[in-house]
């Protein structure tokens, strides 16, 4: 188990990188977040917790929420899910329309925006109250019943022009009969999930199930089977960092998922989950200092999946 002192050393080592990268200013609510925030938290499968920096401060989890949505869909639909979304890296921008057109409305994977929208379309059909049930899941997994969505962030995304591109993807998939619900309804649910406010500590605890064969930190009932957990971790390793997944695997060596709020979660199966947060992003849209933190973490720990 990494100590608090080790995590503090990591923050000290990467702090000279602060000031590089850019906060996600295309979402007005996120543009107001300080670029100097820096946090890390680690939780083992036995529930041991260590953290440093701004690890207790909630932030907008953004696309990290796609893992929670996919978990719900895998739980409800099983392997039928993969008739509507692929399992391959995209090699393109996370919001590419041309790839979606070329591949007849079937998104490459569930972590690009089109794939996440299909997953949310499935949840809209399968769940009685998708927004409430998604929030209940993250509260259960993290053990924090106070987690909420920041409605200002959700509205900021919904009203911004970036939303039009997501709507275009949904309508394009609808033209290929791969989208069943009202586009606006699904988009609102999707943006609300992206606006969940969680800390590094919340997220490190919440993702223990991916390090523990589908068993969450809180509660005795598995959230996924061991086979599903293995497959989800594989998808994170190949597609969780978009078209920078290869560089992330090379530098960090863990399955991971990023969000434009500056958070990244990562997993060492059988051992631990870790979350880092630093809002300034690199050119690929992933946390610049967060990636460096995780690279330093696996180097100091001497552990990765490789």
PDB file of C-alpha atoms in Angstrom:
ATOM      1  CA  UNK A   1       0.000   0.000   0.000  1.00  0.00           C
ATOM      2  CA  UNK A   2       1.527   3.358  -0.999  1.00  0.00           C
ATOM      3  CA  UNK A   3       1.915   5.699   1.963  1.00  0.00           C
ATOM      4  CA  UNK A   4       0.676   9.275   2.246  1.00  0.00           C
ATOM      5  CA  UNK A   5       4.330  10.342   2.228  1.00  0.00           C
ATOM      6  CA  UNK A   6       4.922   8.569  -1.080  1.00  0.00           C
ATOM      7  CA  UNK A   7       1.918  10.328  -2.579  1.00  0.00           C
ATOM      8  CA  UNK A   8       3.147  13.681  -1.248  1.00  0.00           C
ATOM      9  CA  UNK A   9       6.519  12.979  -2.890  1.00  0.00           C
ATOM     10  CA  UNK A  10       4.744  12.337  -6.199  1.00  0.00           C
ATOM     11  CA  UNK A  11       2.928  15.683  -5.976  1.00  0.00           C
ATOM     12  CA  UNK A  12       6.213  17.446  -5.236  1.00  0.00           C
ATOM     13  CA  UNK A  13       7.912  15.728  -8.171  1.00  0.00           C
ATOM     14  CA  UNK A  14       5.248  16.686 -10.749  1.00  0.00           C
ATOM     15  CA  UNK A  15       4.415  20.175  -9.422  1.00  0.00           C
ATOM     16  CA  UNK A  16       6.906  21.914 -11.790  1.00  0.00           C
ATOM     17  CA  UNK A  17       4.562  20.850 -14.624  1.00  0.00           C
ATOM     18  CA  UNK A  18       1.752  23.037 -13.268  1.00  0.00           C
ATOM     19  CA  UNK A  19       1.093  25.862 -15.682  1.00  0.00           C
ATOM     20  CA  UNK A  20       1.374  23.629 -18.720  1.00  0.00           C
ATOM     21  CA  UNK A  21      -1.741  22.491 -20.537  1.00  0.00           C
ATOM     22  CA  UNK A  22      -5.137  24.209 -20.689  1.00  0.00           C
ATOM     23  CA  UNK A  23      -8.334  23.892 -18.673  1.00  0.00           C
ATOM     24  CA  UNK A  24     -11.348  22.719 -20.742  1.00  0.00           C
ATOM     25  CA  UNK A  25     -12.612  26.221 -21.547  1.00  0.00           C
ATOM     26  CA  UNK A  26     -15.069  25.056 -24.236  1.00  0.00           C
ATOM     27  CA  UNK A  27     -17.386  24.186 -21.329  1.00  0.00           C
ATOM     28  CA  UNK A  28     -17.907  27.568 -19.590  1.00  0.00           C
ATOM     29  CA  UNK A  29     -18.471  26.090 -16.127  1.00  0.00           C
ATOM     30  CA  UNK A  30     -15.197  24.148 -16.262  1.00  0.00           C
ATOM     31  CA  UNK A  31     -13.234  27.164 -17.477  1.00  0.00           C
ATOM     32  CA  UNK A  32     -13.608  28.712 -14.018  1.00  0.00           C
ATOM     33  CA  UNK A  33     -11.747  25.886 -12.221  1.00  0.00           C
ATOM     34  CA  UNK A  34      -8.223  26.711 -11.024  1.00  0.00           C
ATOM     35  CA  UNK A  35      -5.519  24.982 -13.073  1.00  0.00           C
ATOM     36  CA  UNK A  36      -3.331  24.642  -9.959  1.00  0.00           C
ATOM     37  CA  UNK A  37      -5.401  21.958  -8.220  1.00  0.00           C
ATOM     38  CA  UNK A  38      -3.504  18.738  -7.614  1.00  0.00           C
ATOM     39  CA  UNK A  39      -4.799  15.622  -5.886  1.00  0.00           C
ATOM     40  CA  UNK A  40      -4.229  11.866  -5.695  1.00  0.00           C
ATOM     41  CA  UNK A  41      -5.972   9.058  -3.792  1.00  0.00           C
ATOM     42  CA  UNK A  42      -5.382   5.306  -3.680  1.00  0.00           C
ATOM     43  CA  UNK A  43      -7.715   2.625  -2.328  1.00  0.00           C
ATOM     44  CA  UNK A  44      -6.785  -1.058  -2.062  1.00  0.00           C
ATOM     45  CA  UNK A  45      -9.178  -3.982  -2.484  1.00  0.00           C
ATOM     46  CA  UNK A  46      -9.007  -4.336   1.334  1.00  0.00           C
ATOM     47  CA  UNK A  47     -10.240  -0.767   1.782  1.00  0.00           C
ATOM     48  CA  UNK A  48      -6.932   0.820   2.825  1.00  0.00           C
ATOM     49  CA  UNK A  49      -6.885   4.457   1.765  1.00  0.00           C
ATOM     50  CA  UNK A  50      -4.091   6.976   1.259  1.00  0.00           C
ATOM     51  CA  UNK A  51      -4.269  10.413  -0.336  1.00  0.00           C
ATOM     52  CA  UNK A  52      -2.507  13.734  -0.770  1.00  0.00           C
ATOM     53  CA  UNK A  53      -3.091  17.265  -2.049  1.00  0.00           C
ATOM     54  CA  UNK A  54      -6.600  18.329  -3.096  1.00  0.00           C
ATOM     55  CA  UNK A  55      -7.868  14.748  -2.928  1.00  0.00           C
ATOM     56  CA  UNK A  56     -10.939  15.623  -0.838  1.00  0.00           C
ATOM     57  CA  UNK A  57     -12.194  18.423  -3.112  1.00  0.00           C
ATOM     58  CA  UNK A  58     -15.074  17.406  -5.427  1.00  0.00           C
ATOM     59  CA  UNK A  59     -14.715  18.095  -9.157  1.00  0.00           C
ATOM     60  CA  UNK A  60     -16.776  17.414 -12.262  1.00  0.00           C
ATOM     61  CA  UNK A  61     -16.021  13.809 -13.251  1.00  0.00           C
ATOM     62  CA  UNK A  62     -17.126  14.296 -16.881  1.00  0.00           C
ATOM     63  CA  UNK A  63     -16.287  11.248 -19.056  1.00  0.00           C
ATOM     64  CA  UNK A  64     -15.232   9.142 -16.086  1.00  0.00           C
ATOM     65  CA  UNK A  65     -19.010   8.771 -15.691  1.00  0.00           C
ATOM     66  CA  UNK A  66     -19.005   6.679 -18.895  1.00  0.00           C
ATOM     67  CA  UNK A  67     -17.538   3.779 -16.898  1.00  0.00           C
ATOM     68  CA  UNK A  68     -20.429   3.899 -14.432  1.00  0.00           C
ATOM     69  CA  UNK A  69     -22.970   4.038 -17.276  1.00  0.00           C
ATOM     70  CA  UNK A  70     -21.307   1.128 -19.050  1.00  0.00           C
ATOM     71  CA  UNK A  71     -21.309  -0.869 -15.812  1.00  0.00           C
ATOM     72  CA  UNK A  72     -25.058  -0.329 -15.451  1.00  0.00           C
ATOM     73  CA  UNK A  73     -25.651  -1.322 -19.082  1.00  0.00           C
ATOM     74  CA  UNK A  74     -23.478  -4.449 -18.849  1.00  0.00           C
ATOM     75  CA  UNK A  75     -25.354  -5.385 -15.700  1.00  0.00           C
ATOM     76  CA  UNK A  76     -28.770  -4.960 -17.368  1.00  0.00           C
ATOM     77  CA  UNK A  77     -28.130  -6.073 -20.957  1.00  0.00           C
ATOM     78  CA  UNK A  78     -25.149  -8.417 -20.854  1.00  0.00           C
ATOM     79  CA  UNK A  79     -23.453  -9.373 -24.116  1.00  0.00           C
ATOM     80  CA  UNK A  80     -26.360  -8.047 -26.215  1.00  0.00           C
ATOM     81  CA  UNK A  81     -24.850  -4.627 -25.579  1.00  0.00           C
ATOM     82  CA  UNK A  82     -22.095  -5.363 -28.094  1.00  0.00           C
ATOM     83  CA  UNK A  83     -24.511  -5.591 -31.020  1.00  0.00           C
ATOM     84  CA  UNK A  84     -24.917  -1.808 -30.724  1.00  0.00           C
ATOM     85  CA  UNK A  85     -21.424  -0.618 -29.802  1.00  0.00           C
ATOM     86  CA  UNK A  86     -17.970  -1.943 -30.688  1.00  0.00           C
ATOM     87  CA  UNK A  87     -14.928  -2.889 -28.627  1.00  0.00           C
ATOM     88  CA  UNK A  88     -12.115  -1.396 -30.709  1.00  0.00           C
ATOM     89  CA  UNK A  89      -9.952   1.724 -30.215  1.00  0.00           C
ATOM     90  CA  UNK A  90     -11.173   4.557 -32.412  1.00  0.00           C
ATOM     91  CA  UNK A  91      -7.886   6.218 -33.412  1.00  0.00           C
ATOM     92  CA  UNK A  92     -10.015   9.317 -34.015  1.00  0.00           C
ATOM     93  CA  UNK A  93     -11.274  12.256 -31.994  1.00  0.00           C
ATOM     94  CA  UNK A  94     -13.708  11.321 -29.208  1.00  0.00           C
ATOM     95  CA  UNK A  95     -16.465  13.228 -31.051  1.00  0.00           C
ATOM     96  CA  UNK A  96     -15.793  12.099 -34.630  1.00  0.00           C
ATOM     97  CA  UNK A  97     -18.809  12.061 -36.958  1.00  0.00           C
ATOM     98  CA  UNK A  98     -17.020  10.778 -40.050  1.00  0.00           C
ATOM     99  CA  UNK A  99     -16.049   7.474 -38.431  1.00  0.00           C
ATOM    100  CA  UNK A 100     -19.625   6.980 -37.235  1.00  0.00           C
ATOM    101  CA  UNK A 101     -20.982   7.564 -40.746  1.00  0.00           C
ATOM    102  CA  UNK A 102     -18.447   5.229 -42.314  1.00  0.00           C
ATOM    103  CA  UNK A 103     -19.260   2.441 -39.845  1.00  0.00           C
ATOM    104  CA  UNK A 104     -23.043   2.678 -40.290  1.00  0.00           C
ATOM    105  CA  UNK A 105     -23.939   4.183 -36.921  1.00  0.00           C
ATOM    106  CA  UNK A 106     -22.098   1.641 -34.738  1.00  0.00           C
ATOM    107  CA  UNK A 107     -19.650   3.495 -32.435  1.00  0.00           C
ATOM    108  CA  UNK A 108     -16.168   2.007 -32.160  1.00  0.00           C
ATOM    109  CA  UNK A 109     -16.278   1.695 -28.362  1.00  0.00           C
ATOM    110  CA  UNK A 110     -18.379   2.826 -25.371  1.00  0.00           C
ATOM    111  CA  UNK A 111     -15.947   5.541 -24.258  1.00  0.00           C
ATOM    112  CA  UNK A 112     -16.045   7.835 -27.272  1.00  0.00           C
ATOM    113  CA  UNK A 113     -19.043  10.179 -27.125  1.00  0.00           C
ATOM    114  CA  UNK A 114     -21.133   8.291 -29.676  1.00  0.00           C
ATOM    115  CA  UNK A 115     -20.610   5.054 -27.773  1.00  0.00           C
ATOM    116  CA  UNK A 116     -21.532   6.657 -24.460  1.00  0.00           C
ATOM    117  CA  UNK A 117     -24.698   8.064 -26.033  1.00  0.00           C
ATOM    118  CA  UNK A 118     -25.727   4.591 -27.224  1.00  0.00           C
ATOM    119  CA  UNK A 119     -25.099   3.249 -23.716  1.00  0.00           C
ATOM    120  CA  UNK A 120     -27.274   6.017 -22.272  1.00  0.00           C
ATOM    121  CA  UNK A 121     -29.942   5.295 -24.879  1.00  0.00           C
ATOM    122  CA  UNK A 122     -29.962   1.673 -23.652  1.00  0.00           C
ATOM    123  CA  UNK A 123     -30.259   2.843 -20.040  1.00  0.00           C
ATOM    124  CA  UNK A 124     -33.108   5.159 -21.008  1.00  0.00           C
ATOM    125  CA  UNK A 125     -34.961   2.102 -22.321  1.00  0.00           C
ATOM    126  CA  UNK A 126     -34.029  -0.306 -19.535  1.00  0.00           C
ATOM    127  CA  UNK A 127     -34.121   1.798 -16.353  1.00  0.00           C
ATOM    128  CA  UNK A 128     -37.236   3.287 -14.792  1.00  0.00           C
ATOM    129  CA  UNK A 129     -35.363   6.415 -13.634  1.00  0.00           C
ATOM    130  CA  UNK A 130     -31.922   6.634 -15.333  1.00  0.00           C
ATOM    131  CA  UNK A 131     -30.786   9.877 -13.687  1.00  0.00           C
ATOM    132  CA  UNK A 132     -31.686   8.789 -10.177  1.00  0.00           C
ATOM    133  CA  UNK A 133     -30.383   5.239 -10.609  1.00  0.00           C
ATOM    134  CA  UNK A 134     -27.051   6.454 -11.985  1.00  0.00           C
ATOM    135  CA  UNK A 135     -26.629   8.759  -8.993  1.00  0.00           C
ATOM    136  CA  UNK A 136     -27.608   5.939  -6.623  1.00  0.00           C
ATOM    137  CA  UNK A 137     -24.893   3.740  -8.155  1.00  0.00           C
ATOM    138  CA  UNK A 138     -22.052   6.227  -7.610  1.00  0.00           C
ATOM    139  CA  UNK A 139     -23.240   6.905  -4.062  1.00  0.00           C
ATOM    140  CA  UNK A 140     -23.285   3.176  -3.344  1.00  0.00           C
ATOM    141  CA  UNK A 141     -19.878   2.464  -4.904  1.00  0.00           C
ATOM    142  CA  UNK A 142     -18.144   5.395  -3.196  1.00  0.00           C
ATOM    143  CA  UNK A 143     -19.935   5.088   0.138  1.00  0.00           C
ATOM    144  CA  UNK A 144     -20.731   8.812  -0.050  1.00  0.00           C
ATOM    145  CA  UNK A 145     -24.462   9.567   0.046  1.00  0.00           C
ATOM    146  CA  UNK A 146     -23.838  13.301  -0.369  1.00  0.00           C
ATOM    147  CA  UNK A 147     -22.618  13.109  -3.973  1.00  0.00           C
ATOM    148  CA  UNK A 148     -24.688  15.327  -6.263  1.00  0.00           C
ATOM    149  CA  UNK A 149     -24.671  16.525  -9.858  1.00  0.00           C
ATOM    150  CA  UNK A 150     -23.733  20.164 -10.404  1.00  0.00           C
ATOM    151  CA  UNK A 151     -26.730  21.338 -12.419  1.00  0.00           C
ATOM    152  CA  UNK A 152     -24.897  24.493 -13.493  1.00  0.00           C
ATOM    153  CA  UNK A 153     -22.181  22.347 -15.100  1.00  0.00           C
ATOM    154  CA  UNK A 154     -24.811  20.119 -16.747  1.00  0.00           C
ATOM    155  CA  UNK A 155     -26.697  23.131 -18.089  1.00  0.00           C
ATOM    156  CA  UNK A 156     -23.454  24.741 -19.239  1.00  0.00           C
ATOM    157  CA  UNK A 157     -22.688  21.659 -21.359  1.00  0.00           C
ATOM    158  CA  UNK A 158     -26.246  21.307 -22.628  1.00  0.00           C
ATOM    159  CA  UNK A 159     -26.451  24.936 -23.775  1.00  0.00           C
ATOM    160  CA  UNK A 160     -22.963  25.087 -25.281  1.00  0.00           C
ATOM    161  CA  UNK A 161     -22.432  24.538 -29.007  1.00  0.00           C
ATOM    162  CA  UNK A 162     -20.450  21.364 -28.220  1.00  0.00           C
ATOM    163  CA  UNK A 163     -23.851  19.844 -27.400  1.00  0.00           C
ATOM    164  CA  UNK A 164     -24.962  20.250 -31.016  1.00  0.00           C
ATOM    165  CA  UNK A 165     -22.261  17.818 -32.142  1.00  0.00           C
ATOM    166  CA  UNK A 166     -23.392  15.195 -29.636  1.00  0.00           C
ATOM    167  CA  UNK A 167     -26.967  15.664 -30.837  1.00  0.00           C
ATOM    168  CA  UNK A 168     -25.740  15.250 -34.426  1.00  0.00           C
ATOM    169  CA  UNK A 169     -24.146  11.920 -33.497  1.00  0.00           C
ATOM    170  CA  UNK A 170     -27.345  10.742 -31.857  1.00  0.00           C
ATOM    171  CA  UNK A 171     -29.481  11.678 -34.882  1.00  0.00           C
ATOM    172  CA  UNK A 172     -26.962  10.048 -37.220  1.00  0.00           C
ATOM    173  CA  UNK A 173     -27.170   6.833 -35.194  1.00  0.00           C
ATOM    174  CA  UNK A 174     -30.966   7.127 -35.205  1.00  0.00           C
ATOM    175  CA  UNK A 175     -30.835   7.213 -39.018  1.00  0.00           C
ATOM    176  CA  UNK A 176     -29.043   3.839 -38.840  1.00  0.00           C
ATOM    177  CA  UNK A 177     -31.650   2.498 -36.355  1.00  0.00           C
ATOM    178  CA  UNK A 178     -29.121   2.453 -33.505  1.00  0.00           C
ATOM    179  CA  UNK A 179     -30.823   5.014 -31.255  1.00  0.00           C
ATOM    180  CA  UNK A 180     -34.327   4.491 -29.888  1.00  0.00           C
ATOM    181  CA  UNK A 181     -35.248   7.296 -27.495  1.00  0.00           C
ATOM    182  CA  UNK A 182     -35.751  11.035 -27.756  1.00  0.00           C
ATOM    183  CA  UNK A 183     -32.332  12.580 -28.377  1.00  0.00           C
ATOM    184  CA  UNK A 184     -32.886  15.535 -26.050  1.00  0.00           C
ATOM    185  CA  UNK A 185     -33.961  13.263 -23.193  1.00  0.00           C
ATOM    186  CA  UNK A 186     -30.862  11.085 -23.497  1.00  0.00           C
ATOM    187  CA  UNK A 187     -28.550  14.110 -23.797  1.00  0.00           C
ATOM    188  CA  UNK A 188     -29.896  15.644 -20.602  1.00  0.00           C
ATOM    189  CA  UNK A 189     -29.323  12.386 -18.710  1.00  0.00           C
ATOM    190  CA  UNK A 190     -25.811  12.093 -20.195  1.00  0.00           C
ATOM    191  CA  UNK A 191     -24.804  15.625 -19.211  1.00  0.00           C
ATOM    192  CA  UNK A 192     -26.170  15.207 -15.698  1.00  0.00           C
ATOM    193  CA  UNK A 193     -23.936  12.142 -15.195  1.00  0.00           C
ATOM    194  CA  UNK A 194     -20.917  14.050 -16.526  1.00  0.00           C
ATOM    195  CA  UNK A 195     -21.690  16.739 -13.929  1.00  0.00           C
ATOM    196  CA  UNK A 196     -21.439  14.409 -10.926  1.00  0.00           C
ATOM    197  CA  UNK A 197     -19.151  16.061  -8.376  1.00  0.00           C
ATOM    198  CA  UNK A 198     -16.746  13.578  -6.790  1.00  0.00           C
ATOM    199  CA  UNK A 199     -13.347  13.824  -5.125  1.00  0.00           C
ATOM    200  CA  UNK A 200     -10.266  11.706  -5.775  1.00  0.00           C
ATOM    201  CA  UNK A 201     -11.084   9.819  -2.566  1.00  0.00           C
ATOM    202  CA  UNK A 202     -14.681   9.200  -3.723  1.00  0.00           C
ATOM    203  CA  UNK A 203     -13.516   7.907  -7.095  1.00  0.00           C
ATOM    204  CA  UNK A 204     -10.683   5.746  -5.743  1.00  0.00           C
ATOM    205  CA  UNK A 205     -13.186   4.025  -3.446  1.00  0.00           C
ATOM    206  CA  UNK A 206     -15.850   3.787  -6.152  1.00  0.00           C
ATOM    207  CA  UNK A 207     -13.611   1.972  -8.634  1.00  0.00           C
ATOM    208  CA  UNK A 208     -12.362  -0.722  -6.272  1.00  0.00           C
ATOM    209  CA  UNK A 209     -14.864  -3.096  -7.930  1.00  0.00           C
ATOM    210  CA  UNK A 210     -12.744  -3.058 -11.102  1.00  0.00           C
ATOM    211  CA  UNK A 211      -9.710  -4.116  -9.058  1.00  0.00           C
ATOM    212  CA  UNK A 212     -11.657  -6.765  -7.141  1.00  0.00           C
ATOM    213  CA  UNK A 213     -13.349  -8.992  -9.740  1.00  0.00           C
ATOM    214  CA  UNK A 214     -16.531  -6.932  -9.727  1.00  0.00           C
ATOM    215  CA  UNK A 215     -16.938  -6.706  -5.951  1.00  0.00           C
ATOM    216  CA  UNK A 216     -17.437  -3.143  -4.654  1.00  0.00           C
ATOM    217  CA  UNK A 217     -15.868  -1.780  -1.491  1.00  0.00           C
ATOM    218  CA  UNK A 218     -19.282  -1.295   0.091  1.00  0.00           C
ATOM    219  CA  UNK A 219     -21.800  -4.158   0.047  1.00  0.00           C
ATOM    220  CA  UNK A 220     -21.421  -7.889  -0.449  1.00  0.00           C
ATOM    221  CA  UNK A 221     -23.105  -8.257  -3.837  1.00  0.00           C
ATOM    222  CA  UNK A 222     -20.864  -8.113  -6.950  1.00  0.00           C
ATOM    223  CA  UNK A 223     -21.711  -5.303  -9.369  1.00  0.00           C
ATOM    224  CA  UNK A 224     -20.220  -7.244 -12.322  1.00  0.00           C
ATOM    225  CA  UNK A 225     -19.068 -10.823 -12.839  1.00  0.00           C
ATOM    226  CA  UNK A 226     -15.302 -11.550 -12.918  1.00  0.00           C
ATOM    227  CA  UNK A 227     -15.540 -12.071 -16.709  1.00  0.00           C
ATOM    228  CA  UNK A 228     -17.338  -8.740 -17.211  1.00  0.00           C
ATOM    229  CA  UNK A 229     -14.804  -6.991 -14.982  1.00  0.00           C
ATOM    230  CA  UNK A 230     -11.905  -8.413 -16.983  1.00  0.00           C
ATOM    231  CA  UNK A 231     -13.503  -7.235 -20.214  1.00  0.00           C
ATOM    232  CA  UNK A 232     -14.263  -3.760 -18.890  1.00  0.00           C
ATOM    233  CA  UNK A 233     -10.669  -3.358 -17.734  1.00  0.00           C
ATOM    234  CA  UNK A 234      -9.514  -4.448 -21.197  1.00  0.00           C
ATOM    235  CA  UNK A 235     -11.686  -1.755 -22.786  1.00  0.00           C
ATOM    236  CA  UNK A 236     -10.220   0.828 -20.406  1.00  0.00           C
ATOM    237  CA  UNK A 237      -6.703  -0.245 -21.379  1.00  0.00           C
ATOM    238  CA  UNK A 238      -7.374   0.051 -25.116  1.00  0.00           C
ATOM    239  CA  UNK A 239      -9.846   2.952 -25.275  1.00  0.00           C
ATOM    240  CA  UNK A 240     -10.139   4.762 -21.946  1.00  0.00           C
ATOM    241  CA  UNK A 241      -7.784   7.596 -22.914  1.00  0.00           C
ATOM    242  CA  UNK A 242      -9.202   8.024 -26.445  1.00  0.00           C
ATOM    243  CA  UNK A 243      -6.552   8.243 -29.156  1.00  0.00           C
ATOM    244  CA  UNK A 244      -3.846   8.663 -26.482  1.00  0.00           C
ATOM    245  CA  UNK A 245      -4.524   5.194 -25.025  1.00  0.00           C
ATOM    246  CA  UNK A 246      -1.292   3.816 -26.476  1.00  0.00           C
ATOM    247  CA  UNK A 247       0.825   6.591 -24.989  1.00  0.00           C
ATOM    248  CA  UNK A 248      -0.925   6.149 -21.628  1.00  0.00           C
ATOM    249  CA  UNK A 249      -0.271   2.386 -21.660  1.00  0.00           C
ATOM    250  CA  UNK A 250       3.373   3.054 -22.567  1.00  0.00           C
ATOM    251  CA  UNK A 251       3.900   5.635 -19.824  1.00  0.00           C
ATOM    252  CA  UNK A 252       1.566   4.425 -17.062  1.00  0.00           C
ATOM    253  CA  UNK A 253       0.746   0.767 -17.671  1.00  0.00           C
ATOM    254  CA  UNK A 254      -2.738   0.619 -16.138  1.00  0.00           C
ATOM    255  CA  UNK A 255      -6.303   0.483 -17.477  1.00  0.00           C
ATOM    256  CA  UNK A 256      -7.654   4.008 -17.055  1.00  0.00           C
ATOM    257  CA  UNK A 257     -10.364   6.514 -17.867  1.00  0.00           C
ATOM    258  CA  UNK A 258     -10.009  10.267 -18.148  1.00  0.00           C
ATOM    259  CA  UNK A 259     -12.431  13.172 -18.043  1.00  0.00           C
ATOM    260  CA  UNK A 260     -12.055  16.743 -19.263  1.00  0.00           C
ATOM    261  CA  UNK A 261     -12.618  17.907 -15.691  1.00  0.00           C
ATOM    262  CA  UNK A 262      -8.993  16.831 -15.169  1.00  0.00           C
ATOM    263  CA  UNK A 263      -9.587  13.541 -13.387  1.00  0.00           C
ATOM    264  CA  UNK A 264      -8.154  10.145 -14.338  1.00  0.00           C
ATOM    265  CA  UNK A 265      -8.969   6.839 -12.656  1.00  0.00           C
ATOM    266  CA  UNK A 266      -6.732   3.798 -13.088  1.00  0.00           C
ATOM    267  CA  UNK A 267      -6.698   0.197 -11.923  1.00  0.00           C
ATOM    268  CA  UNK A 268      -4.203  -2.497 -10.942  1.00  0.00           C
ATOM    269  CA  UNK A 269      -6.422  -5.618 -10.953  1.00  0.00           C
ATOM    270  CA  UNK A 270      -6.266  -7.586  -7.727  1.00  0.00           C
ATOM    271  CA  UNK A 271      -4.637  -4.696  -5.880  1.00  0.00           C
ATOM    272  CA  UNK A 272      -5.940  -1.153  -6.021  1.00  0.00           C
ATOM    273  CA  UNK A 273      -7.661   1.722  -7.738  1.00  0.00           C
ATOM    274  CA  UNK A 274      -6.180   5.210  -7.961  1.00  0.00           C
ATOM    275  CA  UNK A 275      -7.579   8.600  -8.919  1.00  0.00           C
ATOM    276  CA  UNK A 276      -5.627  11.733  -9.794  1.00  0.00           C
ATOM    277  CA  UNK A 277      -6.911  15.236 -10.482  1.00  0.00           C
ATOM    278  CA  UNK A 278      -5.262  18.190 -12.189  1.00  0.00           C
ATOM    279  CA  UNK A 279      -7.575  20.313 -14.394  1.00  0.00           C
ATOM    280  CA  UNK A 280      -5.161  21.454 -17.141  1.00  0.00           C
ATOM    281  CA  UNK A 281      -5.330  19.144 -20.166  1.00  0.00           C
ATOM    282  CA  UNK A 282      -2.816  18.080 -22.789  1.00  0.00           C
ATOM    283  CA  UNK A 283      -3.490  18.145 -26.537  1.00  0.00           C
ATOM    284  CA  UNK A 284      -5.302  14.799 -26.375  1.00  0.00           C
ATOM    285  CA  UNK A 285      -7.772  16.185 -23.797  1.00  0.00           C
ATOM    286  CA  UNK A 286      -6.360  14.252 -20.826  1.00  0.00           C
ATOM    287  CA  UNK A 287      -4.953  15.731 -17.625  1.00  0.00           C
ATOM    288  CA  UNK A 288      -1.343  16.676 -18.343  1.00  0.00           C
ATOM    289  CA  UNK A 289      -0.072  16.604 -14.756  1.00  0.00           C
ATOM    290  CA  UNK A 290      -2.459  13.752 -13.872  1.00  0.00           C
ATOM    291  CA  UNK A 291      -0.822  11.525 -16.474  1.00  0.00           C
ATOM    292  CA  UNK A 292       2.598  12.433 -15.082  1.00  0.00           C
ATOM    293  CA  UNK A 293       1.369  11.630 -11.557  1.00  0.00           C
ATOM    294  CA  UNK A 294       0.257   8.161 -12.618  1.00  0.00           C
ATOM    295  CA  UNK A 295       3.480   7.530 -14.521  1.00  0.00           C
ATOM    296  CA  UNK A 296       5.465   8.477 -11.422  1.00  0.00           C
ATOM    297  CA  UNK A 297       3.126   6.405  -9.238  1.00  0.00           C
ATOM    298  CA  UNK A 298       3.650   3.142 -11.130  1.00  0.00           C
ATOM    299  CA  UNK A 299       7.380   3.803 -11.385  1.00  0.00           C
ATOM    300  CA  UNK A 300       7.765   4.402  -7.639  1.00  0.00           C
ATOM    301  CA  UNK A 301       5.455   1.527  -6.755  1.00  0.00           C
ATOM    302  CA  UNK A 302       7.161  -0.817  -9.182  1.00  0.00           C
ATOM    303  CA  UNK A 303       3.769  -2.160 -10.230  1.00  0.00           C
ATOM    304  CA  UNK A 304       1.604  -2.021 -13.358  1.00  0.00           C
ATOM    305  CA  UNK A 305      -0.312  -4.555 -15.438  1.00  0.00           C
ATOM    306  CA  UNK A 306       2.743  -5.136 -17.637  1.00  0.00           C
TER     307      UNK A 306
END
